[in-house]
């Protein structure tokens, strides 16, 4: 029987984690938001508050629903505070060892029937599941950024994921008013298998001097009708995450066409990770974003 989900735990209160908590609370789930850094939980809660206020001012959410949703989200300073969750979605930094450590500390505290999920952009669900005590109740639930605005969620079954877990996850995504696409468990699944090589190619285009940041983004926005230029989108996703996904593709598929662009590596090494650090292919510290090349 599929599990009835009432309370959702979210680990990682960064841009994705706060978005996931946001849509879960609006859909009526109780939410516990955890992060390694308690200050991140507070800033995540403030971001959710602000993003819901935007929705109220646009008329897509009522003030009453906003207040109720905010009341459903609790800060979980310790992993132990997730003990009574029916589903825990891990959305921490895109590094396999970080995620494995999180699941190692989570498994002993959550009830045995609880479902575990990862919002990973690229890492093997089968491998993450195998590091837990319940591979059959483990699944990839991959949201898109920005979570409150994007309709798609990828569902990724690991080799051991059972039918009840898959069914519960489908019901969960549907209750969030999102649409799912089912992806097989191969590096970066569907969206990022296609999107990230395009972004990486845009960075090569910059690296080889074919165009400036401005020209590349303008070309793809106006020439291919993309809502954001690829470099603007890379900054939006986070250059650390973009590099991590390209590394998973490169290693997992052993094909040189996925080689991360050295310029992407350089930006990450500089700590210029995009919007979240105020600098990436654009500098966001002034009034308007200014290209950094
Ligand atoms: C890396 C991975 O693993 C997978 C991924 O997620 S890949 C990334 C996938 N995402 C994309 O490709 C996004 C591409 N960009 C877009 O689709 C669009 O630019 C967008 C949806 C982000 C914004 O669309 P837009 O038409 O430019 O709308 P825009 O007017 O900027 O924003 C709409 C409103 O939503 C608001 N908004 C933005 N983020 C928000 C959020 N998180 N919550 C609530 N509201 C939000 C904006 O503030 C704006 O409100 P105002 O009009 O009052 O300012
Ligand atoms: N950015 C995107 O567009 C998308 C990202 N994803 C995936 O979502 C996940 C999160 O990405 P995103 O939100 O962008 O990243 P962020 O960097 O915004 O957030 C990650 C958060 O996880 C925290 N964290 C790190 N280690 C731990 C830990 N051990 N326990 C709890 N929290 C921890 C980080 O804290 P600190 O900063 O202190 O290290 C940070 O607050 C990644 O797996 C990413 O691939 C999926 C879809 C889209």
PDB file of C-alpha atoms in Angstrom, residues 154-270:
ATOM      1  CA  UNK A 154      11.592  14.185 -12.536  1.00  0.00           C
ATOM      2  CA  UNK A 155      10.934  10.897 -10.751  1.00  0.00           C
ATOM      3  CA  UNK A 156      13.873   8.533 -10.804  1.00  0.00           C
ATOM      4  CA  UNK A 157      13.601   4.970  -9.535  1.00  0.00           C
ATOM      5  CA  UNK A 158      16.724   3.242  -8.315  1.00  0.00           C
ATOM      6  CA  UNK A 159      17.123  -0.429  -9.173  1.00  0.00           C
ATOM      7  CA  UNK A 160      15.536  -1.422  -5.830  1.00  0.00           C
ATOM      8  CA  UNK A 161      12.775   1.229  -5.555  1.00  0.00           C
ATOM      9  CA  UNK A 162       9.492  -0.604  -4.971  1.00  0.00           C
ATOM     10  CA  UNK A 163       6.131   0.107  -6.596  1.00  0.00           C
ATOM     11  CA  UNK A 164       4.552   1.559  -3.435  1.00  0.00           C
ATOM     12  CA  UNK A 165       7.324   4.131  -3.115  1.00  0.00           C
ATOM     13  CA  UNK A 166       6.937   5.066  -6.776  1.00  0.00           C
ATOM     14  CA  UNK A 167       3.149   5.337  -6.365  1.00  0.00           C
ATOM     15  CA  UNK A 168       3.422   7.468  -3.186  1.00  0.00           C
ATOM     16  CA  UNK A 169       5.897   9.758  -4.957  1.00  0.00           C
ATOM     17  CA  UNK A 170       3.576  10.208  -7.932  1.00  0.00           C
ATOM     18  CA  UNK A 171       0.700  11.092  -5.575  1.00  0.00           C
ATOM     19  CA  UNK A 172       2.954  13.491  -3.678  1.00  0.00           C
ATOM     20  CA  UNK A 173       4.080  15.330  -6.835  1.00  0.00           C
ATOM     21  CA  UNK A 174       0.505  15.524  -8.120  1.00  0.00           C
ATOM     22  CA  UNK A 175      -0.683  17.047  -4.824  1.00  0.00           C
ATOM     23  CA  UNK A 176       1.996  19.745  -5.277  1.00  0.00           C
ATOM     24  CA  UNK A 177       0.220  20.609  -8.574  1.00  0.00           C
ATOM     25  CA  UNK A 178       3.293  19.576 -10.514  1.00  0.00           C
ATOM     26  CA  UNK A 179       3.710  17.247 -13.467  1.00  0.00           C
ATOM     27  CA  UNK A 180       6.207  14.407 -13.335  1.00  0.00           C
ATOM     28  CA  UNK A 181       8.364  12.856 -16.020  1.00  0.00           C
ATOM     29  CA  UNK A 182       9.830   9.447 -15.258  1.00  0.00           C
ATOM     30  CA  UNK A 183      13.552   9.135 -15.930  1.00  0.00           C
ATOM     31  CA  UNK A 184      15.754   6.061 -15.765  1.00  0.00           C
ATOM     32  CA  UNK A 185      18.635   6.145 -13.322  1.00  0.00           C
ATOM     33  CA  UNK A 186      21.527   7.167 -15.580  1.00  0.00           C
ATOM     34  CA  UNK A 187      23.881  10.113 -14.969  1.00  0.00           C
ATOM     35  CA  UNK A 188      21.975  13.436 -14.744  1.00  0.00           C
ATOM     36  CA  UNK A 189      18.672  11.770 -15.780  1.00  0.00           C
ATOM     37  CA  UNK A 190      16.783  13.597 -18.602  1.00  0.00           C
ATOM     38  CA  UNK A 191      16.695  17.366 -18.050  1.00  0.00           C
ATOM     39  CA  UNK A 192      20.318  17.808 -16.994  1.00  0.00           C
ATOM     40  CA  UNK A 193      21.647  15.245 -19.503  1.00  0.00           C
ATOM     41  CA  UNK A 194      20.410  17.651 -22.171  1.00  0.00           C
ATOM     42  CA  UNK A 195      20.537  21.069 -20.451  1.00  0.00           C
ATOM     43  CA  UNK A 196      23.959  20.982 -18.795  1.00  0.00           C
ATOM     44  CA  UNK A 197      25.969  20.031 -21.925  1.00  0.00           C
ATOM     45  CA  UNK A 198      24.226  22.999 -23.625  1.00  0.00           C
ATOM     46  CA  UNK A 199      25.318  25.297 -20.787  1.00  0.00           C
ATOM     47  CA  UNK A 200      28.841  23.799 -20.831  1.00  0.00           C
ATOM     48  CA  UNK A 201      28.993  24.440 -24.600  1.00  0.00           C
ATOM     49  CA  UNK A 202      27.944  28.058 -24.011  1.00  0.00           C
ATOM     50  CA  UNK A 203      30.873  28.374 -21.583  1.00  0.00           C
ATOM     51  CA  UNK A 204      33.223  26.876 -24.228  1.00  0.00           C
ATOM     52  CA  UNK A 205      31.836  29.431 -26.671  1.00  0.00           C
ATOM     53  CA  UNK A 206      32.858  32.157 -24.220  1.00  0.00           C
ATOM     54  CA  UNK A 207      36.224  30.458 -23.454  1.00  0.00           C
ATOM     55  CA  UNK A 208      37.102  30.251 -27.149  1.00  0.00           C
ATOM     56  CA  UNK A 209      36.154  33.889 -27.733  1.00  0.00           C
ATOM     57  CA  UNK A 210      33.306  33.156 -30.117  1.00  0.00           C
ATOM     58  CA  UNK A 211      31.144  35.637 -28.214  1.00  0.00           C
ATOM     59  CA  UNK A 212      31.017  37.749 -25.071  1.00  0.00           C
ATOM     60  CA  UNK A 213      28.744  36.931 -22.114  1.00  0.00           C
ATOM     61  CA  UNK A 214      26.314  39.510 -23.432  1.00  0.00           C
ATOM     62  CA  UNK A 215      26.297  38.208 -27.024  1.00  0.00           C
ATOM     63  CA  UNK A 216      25.959  34.549 -26.028  1.00  0.00           C
ATOM     64  CA  UNK A 217      23.017  35.205 -23.728  1.00  0.00           C
ATOM     65  CA  UNK A 218      21.358  37.603 -26.160  1.00  0.00           C
ATOM     66  CA  UNK A 219      21.830  35.105 -29.010  1.00  0.00           C
ATOM     67  CA  UNK A 220      20.132  32.276 -27.160  1.00  0.00           C
ATOM     68  CA  UNK A 221      17.351  34.405 -25.674  1.00  0.00           C
ATOM     69  CA  UNK A 222      16.376  36.097 -28.907  1.00  0.00           C
ATOM     70  CA  UNK A 223      17.605  33.455 -31.365  1.00  0.00           C
ATOM     71  CA  UNK A 224      16.273  30.343 -29.676  1.00  0.00           C
ATOM     72  CA  UNK A 225      13.571  31.887 -27.484  1.00  0.00           C
ATOM     73  CA  UNK A 226      15.090  30.628 -24.221  1.00  0.00           C
ATOM     74  CA  UNK A 227      13.672  32.501 -21.197  1.00  0.00           C
ATOM     75  CA  UNK A 228      17.199  33.035 -19.854  1.00  0.00           C
ATOM     76  CA  UNK A 229      20.537  33.020 -21.652  1.00  0.00           C
ATOM     77  CA  UNK A 230      22.680  29.931 -20.873  1.00  0.00           C
ATOM     78  CA  UNK A 231      25.251  31.901 -18.839  1.00  0.00           C
ATOM     79  CA  UNK A 232      22.525  33.693 -16.913  1.00  0.00           C
ATOM     80  CA  UNK A 233      20.945  30.278 -16.276  1.00  0.00           C
ATOM     81  CA  UNK A 234      24.292  28.811 -15.173  1.00  0.00           C
ATOM     82  CA  UNK A 235      24.619  31.624 -12.606  1.00  0.00           C
ATOM     83  CA  UNK A 236      21.038  30.968 -11.532  1.00  0.00           C
ATOM     84  CA  UNK A 237      21.593  27.220 -11.029  1.00  0.00           C
ATOM     85  CA  UNK A 238      24.973  27.769  -9.323  1.00  0.00           C
ATOM     86  CA  UNK A 239      28.304  27.161 -11.065  1.00  0.00           C
ATOM     87  CA  UNK A 240      29.332  24.612  -8.407  1.00  0.00           C
ATOM     88  CA  UNK A 241      26.233  22.566  -9.227  1.00  0.00           C
ATOM     89  CA  UNK A 242      26.819  22.951 -12.994  1.00  0.00           C
ATOM     90  CA  UNK A 243      30.393  21.684 -12.603  1.00  0.00           C
ATOM     91  CA  UNK A 244      29.314  18.815 -10.341  1.00  0.00           C
ATOM     92  CA  UNK A 245      26.742  17.664 -12.917  1.00  0.00           C
ATOM     93  CA  UNK A 246      29.285  17.825 -15.780  1.00  0.00           C
ATOM     94  CA  UNK A 247      31.738  15.799 -13.674  1.00  0.00           C
ATOM     95  CA  UNK A 248      29.097  13.126 -13.021  1.00  0.00           C
ATOM     96  CA  UNK A 249      28.303  13.000 -16.771  1.00  0.00           C
ATOM     97  CA  UNK A 250      32.008  12.891 -17.709  1.00  0.00           C
ATOM     98  CA  UNK A 251      32.854  10.144 -15.223  1.00  0.00           C
ATOM     99  CA  UNK A 252      29.596   8.222 -15.505  1.00  0.00           C
ATOM    100  CA  UNK A 253      29.434   8.074 -19.301  1.00  0.00           C
ATOM    101  CA  UNK A 254      33.210   8.141 -19.937  1.00  0.00           C
ATOM    102  CA  UNK A 255      32.792  10.298 -23.016  1.00  0.00           C
ATOM    103  CA  UNK A 256      35.015  13.345 -23.699  1.00  0.00           C
ATOM    104  CA  UNK A 257      32.033  15.267 -25.051  1.00  0.00           C
ATOM    105  CA  UNK A 258      31.060  15.889 -21.416  1.00  0.00           C
ATOM    106  CA  UNK A 259      34.458  17.408 -20.447  1.00  0.00           C
ATOM    107  CA  UNK A 260      33.736  20.358 -18.119  1.00  0.00           C
ATOM    108  CA  UNK A 261      34.963  23.603 -19.682  1.00  0.00           C
ATOM    109  CA  UNK A 262      38.196  24.774 -17.959  1.00  0.00           C
ATOM    110  CA  UNK A 263      36.656  28.238 -17.623  1.00  0.00           C
ATOM    111  CA  UNK A 264      33.799  26.762 -15.578  1.00  0.00           C
ATOM    112  CA  UNK A 265      36.375  25.058 -13.356  1.00  0.00           C
ATOM    113  CA  UNK A 266      38.211  28.366 -12.935  1.00  0.00           C
ATOM    114  CA  UNK A 267      35.079  30.257 -11.877  1.00  0.00           C
ATOM    115  CA  UNK A 268      34.274  27.578  -9.287  1.00  0.00           C
ATOM    116  CA  UNK A 269      37.864  27.598  -8.006  1.00  0.00           C
ATOM    117  CA  UNK A 270      37.584  31.374  -7.588  1.00  0.00           C
TER     118      UNK A 270
END
